[in-house]
PDB file of C-alpha atoms and ligand atoms in Angstrom:
ATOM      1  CA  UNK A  21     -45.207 -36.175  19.160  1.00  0.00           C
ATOM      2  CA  UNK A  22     -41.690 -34.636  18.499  1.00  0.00           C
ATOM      3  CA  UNK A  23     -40.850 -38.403  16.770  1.00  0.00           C
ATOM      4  CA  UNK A  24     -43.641 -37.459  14.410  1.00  0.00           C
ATOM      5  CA  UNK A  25     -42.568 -33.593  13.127  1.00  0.00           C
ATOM      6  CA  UNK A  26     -39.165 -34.735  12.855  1.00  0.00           C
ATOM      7  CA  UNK A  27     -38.941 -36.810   9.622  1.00  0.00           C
ATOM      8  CA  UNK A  28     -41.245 -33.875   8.392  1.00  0.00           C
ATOM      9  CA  UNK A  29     -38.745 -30.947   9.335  1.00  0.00           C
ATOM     10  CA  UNK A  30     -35.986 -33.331   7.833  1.00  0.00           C
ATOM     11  CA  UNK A  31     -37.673 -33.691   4.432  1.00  0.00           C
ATOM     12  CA  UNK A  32     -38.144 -29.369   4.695  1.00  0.00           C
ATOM     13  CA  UNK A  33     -34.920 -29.090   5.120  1.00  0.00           C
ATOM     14  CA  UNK A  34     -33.635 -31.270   2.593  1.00  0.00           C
ATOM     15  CA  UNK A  35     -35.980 -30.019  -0.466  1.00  0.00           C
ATOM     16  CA  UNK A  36     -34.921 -26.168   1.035  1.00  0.00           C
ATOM     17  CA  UNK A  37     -31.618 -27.003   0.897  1.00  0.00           C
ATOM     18  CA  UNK A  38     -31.978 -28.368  -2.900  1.00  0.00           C
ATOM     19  CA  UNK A  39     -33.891 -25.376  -4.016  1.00  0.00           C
ATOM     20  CA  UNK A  40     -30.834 -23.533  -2.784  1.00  0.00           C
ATOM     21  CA  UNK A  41     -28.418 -25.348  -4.866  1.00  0.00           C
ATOM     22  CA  UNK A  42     -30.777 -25.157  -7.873  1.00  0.00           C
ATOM     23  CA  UNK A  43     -30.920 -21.368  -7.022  1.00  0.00           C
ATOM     24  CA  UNK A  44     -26.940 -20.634  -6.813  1.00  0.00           C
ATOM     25  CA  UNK A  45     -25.382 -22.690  -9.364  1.00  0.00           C
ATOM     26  CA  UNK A  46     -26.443 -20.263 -12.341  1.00  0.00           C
ATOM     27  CA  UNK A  47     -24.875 -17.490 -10.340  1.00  0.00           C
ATOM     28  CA  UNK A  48     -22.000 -19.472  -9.696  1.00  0.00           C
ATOM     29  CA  UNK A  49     -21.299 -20.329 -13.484  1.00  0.00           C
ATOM     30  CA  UNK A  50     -21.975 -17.216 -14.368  1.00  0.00           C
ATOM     31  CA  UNK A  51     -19.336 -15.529 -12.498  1.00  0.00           C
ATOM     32  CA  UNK A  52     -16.677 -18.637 -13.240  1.00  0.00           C
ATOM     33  CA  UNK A  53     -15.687 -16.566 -16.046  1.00  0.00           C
ATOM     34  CA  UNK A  54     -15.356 -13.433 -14.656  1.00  0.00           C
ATOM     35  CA  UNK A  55     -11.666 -11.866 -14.231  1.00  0.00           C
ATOM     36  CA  UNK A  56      -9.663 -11.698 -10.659  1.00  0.00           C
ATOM     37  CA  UNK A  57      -6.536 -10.177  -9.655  1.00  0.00           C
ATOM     38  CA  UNK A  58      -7.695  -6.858 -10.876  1.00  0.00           C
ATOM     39  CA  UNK A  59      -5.267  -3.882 -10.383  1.00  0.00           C
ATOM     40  CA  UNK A  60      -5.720  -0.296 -11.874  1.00  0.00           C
ATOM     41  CA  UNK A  61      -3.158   2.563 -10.709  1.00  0.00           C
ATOM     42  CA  UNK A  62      -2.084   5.851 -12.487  1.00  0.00           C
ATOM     43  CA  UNK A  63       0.236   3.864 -13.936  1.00  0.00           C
ATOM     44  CA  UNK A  64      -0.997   0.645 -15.039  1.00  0.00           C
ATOM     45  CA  UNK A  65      -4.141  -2.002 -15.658  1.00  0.00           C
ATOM     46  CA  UNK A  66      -3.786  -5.126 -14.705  1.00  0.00           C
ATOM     47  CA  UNK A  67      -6.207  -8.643 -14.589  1.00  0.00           C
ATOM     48  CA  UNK A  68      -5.873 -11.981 -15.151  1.00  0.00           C
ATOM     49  CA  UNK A  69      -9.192 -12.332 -17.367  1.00  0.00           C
ATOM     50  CA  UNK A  70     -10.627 -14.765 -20.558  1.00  0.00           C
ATOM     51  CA  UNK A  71      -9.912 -13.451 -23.938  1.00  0.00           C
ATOM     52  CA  UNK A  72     -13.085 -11.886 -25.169  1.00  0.00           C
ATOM     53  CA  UNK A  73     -11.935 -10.704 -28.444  1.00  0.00           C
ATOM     54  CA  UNK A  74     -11.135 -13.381 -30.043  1.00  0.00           C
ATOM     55  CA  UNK A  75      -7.101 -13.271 -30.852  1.00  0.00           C
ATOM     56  CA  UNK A  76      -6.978 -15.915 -28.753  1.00  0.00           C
ATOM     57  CA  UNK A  77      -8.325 -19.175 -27.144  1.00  0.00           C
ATOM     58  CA  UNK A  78     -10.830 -18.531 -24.657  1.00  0.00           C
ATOM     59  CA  UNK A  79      -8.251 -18.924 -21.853  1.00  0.00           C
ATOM     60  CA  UNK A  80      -6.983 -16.938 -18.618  1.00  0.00           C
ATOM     61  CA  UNK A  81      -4.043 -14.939 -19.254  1.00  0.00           C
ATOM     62  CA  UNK A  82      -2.787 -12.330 -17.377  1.00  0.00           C
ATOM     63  CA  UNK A  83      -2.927  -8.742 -19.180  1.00  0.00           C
ATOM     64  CA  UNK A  84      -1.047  -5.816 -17.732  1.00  0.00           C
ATOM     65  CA  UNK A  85      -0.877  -2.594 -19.919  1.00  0.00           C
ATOM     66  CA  UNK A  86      -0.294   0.645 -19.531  1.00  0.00           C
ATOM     67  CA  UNK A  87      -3.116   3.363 -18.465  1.00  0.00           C
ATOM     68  CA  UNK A  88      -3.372   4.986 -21.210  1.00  0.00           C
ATOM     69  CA  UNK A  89      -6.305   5.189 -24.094  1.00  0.00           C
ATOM     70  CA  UNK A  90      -4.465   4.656 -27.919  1.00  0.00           C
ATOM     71  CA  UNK A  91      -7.929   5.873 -29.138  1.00  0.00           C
ATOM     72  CA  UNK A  92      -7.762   9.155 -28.291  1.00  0.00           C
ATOM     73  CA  UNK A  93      -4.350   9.451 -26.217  1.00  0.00           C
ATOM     74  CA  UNK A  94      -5.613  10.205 -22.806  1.00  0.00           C
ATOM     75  CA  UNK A  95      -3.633   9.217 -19.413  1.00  0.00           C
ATOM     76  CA  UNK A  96      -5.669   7.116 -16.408  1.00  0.00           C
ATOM     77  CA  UNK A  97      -8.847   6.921 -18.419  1.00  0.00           C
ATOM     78  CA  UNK A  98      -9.216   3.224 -18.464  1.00  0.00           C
ATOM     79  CA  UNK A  99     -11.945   1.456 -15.906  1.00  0.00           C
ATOM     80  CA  UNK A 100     -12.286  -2.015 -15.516  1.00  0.00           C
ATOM     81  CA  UNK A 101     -16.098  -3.543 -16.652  1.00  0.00           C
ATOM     82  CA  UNK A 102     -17.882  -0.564 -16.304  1.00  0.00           C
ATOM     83  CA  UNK A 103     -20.723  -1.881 -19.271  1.00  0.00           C
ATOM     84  CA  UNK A 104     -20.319  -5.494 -16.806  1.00  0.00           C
ATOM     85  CA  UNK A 105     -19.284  -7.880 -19.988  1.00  0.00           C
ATOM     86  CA  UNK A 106     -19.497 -11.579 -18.354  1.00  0.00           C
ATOM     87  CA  UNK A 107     -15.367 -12.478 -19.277  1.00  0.00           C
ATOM     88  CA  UNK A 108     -14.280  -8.429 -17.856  1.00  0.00           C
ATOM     89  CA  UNK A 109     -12.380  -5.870 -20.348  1.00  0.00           C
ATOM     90  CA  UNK A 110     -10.826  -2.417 -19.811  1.00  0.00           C
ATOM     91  CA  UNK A 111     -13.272   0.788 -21.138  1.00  0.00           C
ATOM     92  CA  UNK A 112     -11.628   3.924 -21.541  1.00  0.00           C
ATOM     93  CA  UNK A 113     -13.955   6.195 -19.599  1.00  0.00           C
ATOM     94  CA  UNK A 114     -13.198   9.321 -22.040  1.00  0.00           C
ATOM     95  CA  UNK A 115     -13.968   7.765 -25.342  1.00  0.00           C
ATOM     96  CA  UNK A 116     -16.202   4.189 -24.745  1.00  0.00           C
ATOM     97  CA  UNK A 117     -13.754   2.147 -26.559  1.00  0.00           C
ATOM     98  CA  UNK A 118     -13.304  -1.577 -25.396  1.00  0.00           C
ATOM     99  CA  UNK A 119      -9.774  -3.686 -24.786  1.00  0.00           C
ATOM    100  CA  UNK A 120      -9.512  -7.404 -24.192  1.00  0.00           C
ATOM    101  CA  UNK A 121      -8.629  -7.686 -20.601  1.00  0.00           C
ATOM    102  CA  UNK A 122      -6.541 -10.733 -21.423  1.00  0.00           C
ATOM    103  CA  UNK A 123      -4.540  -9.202 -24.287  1.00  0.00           C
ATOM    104  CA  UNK A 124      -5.392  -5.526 -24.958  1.00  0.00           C
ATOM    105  CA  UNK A 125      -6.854  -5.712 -28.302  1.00  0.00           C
ATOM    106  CA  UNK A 126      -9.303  -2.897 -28.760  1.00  0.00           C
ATOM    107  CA  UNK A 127     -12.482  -5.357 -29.528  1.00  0.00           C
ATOM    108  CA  UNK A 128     -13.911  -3.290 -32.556  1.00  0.00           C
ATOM    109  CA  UNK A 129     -14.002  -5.671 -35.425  1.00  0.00           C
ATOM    110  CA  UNK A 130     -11.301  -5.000 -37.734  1.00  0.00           C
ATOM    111  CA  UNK A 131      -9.547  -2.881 -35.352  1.00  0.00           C
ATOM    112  CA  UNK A 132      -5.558  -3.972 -35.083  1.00  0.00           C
ATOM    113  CA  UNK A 133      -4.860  -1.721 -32.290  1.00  0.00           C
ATOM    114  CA  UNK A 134      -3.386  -2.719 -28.645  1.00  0.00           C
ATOM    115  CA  UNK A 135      -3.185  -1.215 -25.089  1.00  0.00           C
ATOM    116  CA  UNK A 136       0.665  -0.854 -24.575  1.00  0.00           C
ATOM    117  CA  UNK A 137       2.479  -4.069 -22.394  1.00  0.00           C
ATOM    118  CA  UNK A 138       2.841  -2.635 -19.416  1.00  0.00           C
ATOM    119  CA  UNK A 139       6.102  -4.417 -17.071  1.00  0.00           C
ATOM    120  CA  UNK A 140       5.587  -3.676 -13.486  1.00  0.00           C
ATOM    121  CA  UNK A 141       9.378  -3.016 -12.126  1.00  0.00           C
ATOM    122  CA  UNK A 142      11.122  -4.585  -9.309  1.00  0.00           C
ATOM    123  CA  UNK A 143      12.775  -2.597  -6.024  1.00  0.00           C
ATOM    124  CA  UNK A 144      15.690  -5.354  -6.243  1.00  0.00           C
ATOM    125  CA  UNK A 145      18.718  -3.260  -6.903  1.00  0.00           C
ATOM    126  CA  UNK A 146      19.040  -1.078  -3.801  1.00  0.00           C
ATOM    127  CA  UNK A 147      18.810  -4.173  -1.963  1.00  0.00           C
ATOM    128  CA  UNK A 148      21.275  -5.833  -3.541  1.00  0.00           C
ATOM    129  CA  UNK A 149      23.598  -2.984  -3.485  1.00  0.00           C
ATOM    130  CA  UNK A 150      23.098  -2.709   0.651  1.00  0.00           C
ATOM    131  CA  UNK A 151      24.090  -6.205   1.399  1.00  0.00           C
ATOM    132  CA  UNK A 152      27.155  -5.340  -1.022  1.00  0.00           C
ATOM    133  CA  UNK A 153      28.294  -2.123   0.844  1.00  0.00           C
ATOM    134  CA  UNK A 154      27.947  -4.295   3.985  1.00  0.00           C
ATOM    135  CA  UNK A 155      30.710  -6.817   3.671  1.00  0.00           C
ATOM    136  CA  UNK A 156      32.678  -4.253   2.285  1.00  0.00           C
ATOM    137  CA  UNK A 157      32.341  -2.349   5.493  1.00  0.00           C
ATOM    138  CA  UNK A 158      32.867  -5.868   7.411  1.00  0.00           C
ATOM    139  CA  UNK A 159      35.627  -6.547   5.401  1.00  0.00           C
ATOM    140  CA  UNK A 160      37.939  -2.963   6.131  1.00  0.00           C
ATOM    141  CA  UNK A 161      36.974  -3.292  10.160  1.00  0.00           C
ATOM    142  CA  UNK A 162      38.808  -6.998  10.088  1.00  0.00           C
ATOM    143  CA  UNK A 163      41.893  -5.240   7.992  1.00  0.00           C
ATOM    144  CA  UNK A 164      41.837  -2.739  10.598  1.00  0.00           C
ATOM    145  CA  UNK A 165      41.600  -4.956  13.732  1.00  0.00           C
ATOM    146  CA  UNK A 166      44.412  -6.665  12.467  1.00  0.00           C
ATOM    147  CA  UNK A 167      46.363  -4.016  11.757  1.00  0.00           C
ATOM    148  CA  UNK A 168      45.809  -2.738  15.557  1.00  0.00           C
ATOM    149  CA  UNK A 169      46.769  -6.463  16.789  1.00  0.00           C
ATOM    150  CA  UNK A 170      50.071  -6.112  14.575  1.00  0.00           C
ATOM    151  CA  UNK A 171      50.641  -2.502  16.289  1.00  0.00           C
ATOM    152  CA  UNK A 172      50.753  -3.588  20.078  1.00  0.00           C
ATOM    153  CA  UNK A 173      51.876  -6.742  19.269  1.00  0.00           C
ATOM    154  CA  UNK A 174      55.133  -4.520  17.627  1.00  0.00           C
ATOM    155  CA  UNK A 175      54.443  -1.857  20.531  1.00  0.00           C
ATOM    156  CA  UNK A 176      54.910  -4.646  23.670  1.00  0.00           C
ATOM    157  CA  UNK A 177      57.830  -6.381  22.138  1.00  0.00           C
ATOM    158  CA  UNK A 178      59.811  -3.376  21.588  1.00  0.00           C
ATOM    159  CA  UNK A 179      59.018  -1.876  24.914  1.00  0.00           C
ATOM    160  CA  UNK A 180      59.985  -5.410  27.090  1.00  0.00           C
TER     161      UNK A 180
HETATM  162 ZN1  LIG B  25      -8.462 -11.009 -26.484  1.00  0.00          ZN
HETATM  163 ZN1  LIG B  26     -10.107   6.649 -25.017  1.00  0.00          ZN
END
């Protein structure tokens, strides 16, 4: 009996496993465009998204701009995909306008105006000046050590 349901529960299993391929890949195209890596602080935006405005080829780049609306001047307004465009772009909360995600270009037609390039900085310097301060500290201890060696060296030969 069980030699008999199995080629039936194979044949299920395969067509349900089809369907569910036929099922996900429009999902999973759909979202092949979407944006990743995004960031948003106080400070700063920041995605790696397709250009939707059309300045430039419909590519990834990575945009990172400042948070802050050149619309109508407002700090920490922007939010990423809030109207859920399929390539991602930056909405100021405050006024509606739209930015590119990729480059900043505010996506009005006609409209020549940019988020502001936004350069995240890097904590190297006080790192760099540690390790510095360090072999100058290593180096004075040795000039001192043999400075002490010279001293009783001097000390035992003139008291023998
Ligand atoms: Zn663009
Ligand atoms: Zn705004």
């Amino acid at each position: 009996m069980s030699e008999e349901i199995e080629p039936h529960l194979k044949i299920k299993a395969a067509f349900l496993f089809t369907a569910i391929l036929i099922l996900l890949m429009p999902a999973a195209s759909a979202s092949s465009v979407g944006a990743y890596n995004v960031q948003v602080t106080n400070e700063y935006v920041k995605a790696t998204a397709l250009c939707s405005c059309g300045l430039n080829s419909y590519h990834y780049m990575t945009g990172c701009f400042e948070n802050y609306c050149p619309i109508c001047h407002s700090y920490g307004t922007l939010t990423f995909n809030p109207k859920g465009t399929p390539e991602g772009e930056w909405t100021c909360s405050k006024c509606g306008c739209d930015y590119c995600a990729a480059d900043g270009k505010e996506k009005m037609p006609g409209s020549d105006i940019f988020l502001i390039p936004y350069t995240i900085p890097k904590p190297t310097n006080t790192t760099v000046t540690k390790v510095h301060a360090q072999n100058v500290t290593e180096d004075v201890s040795e000039v001192n050590l043999l400075n002490k060696i010279e001293y009783y060296c001097n000390k035992n030969f003139l008291n023998s």
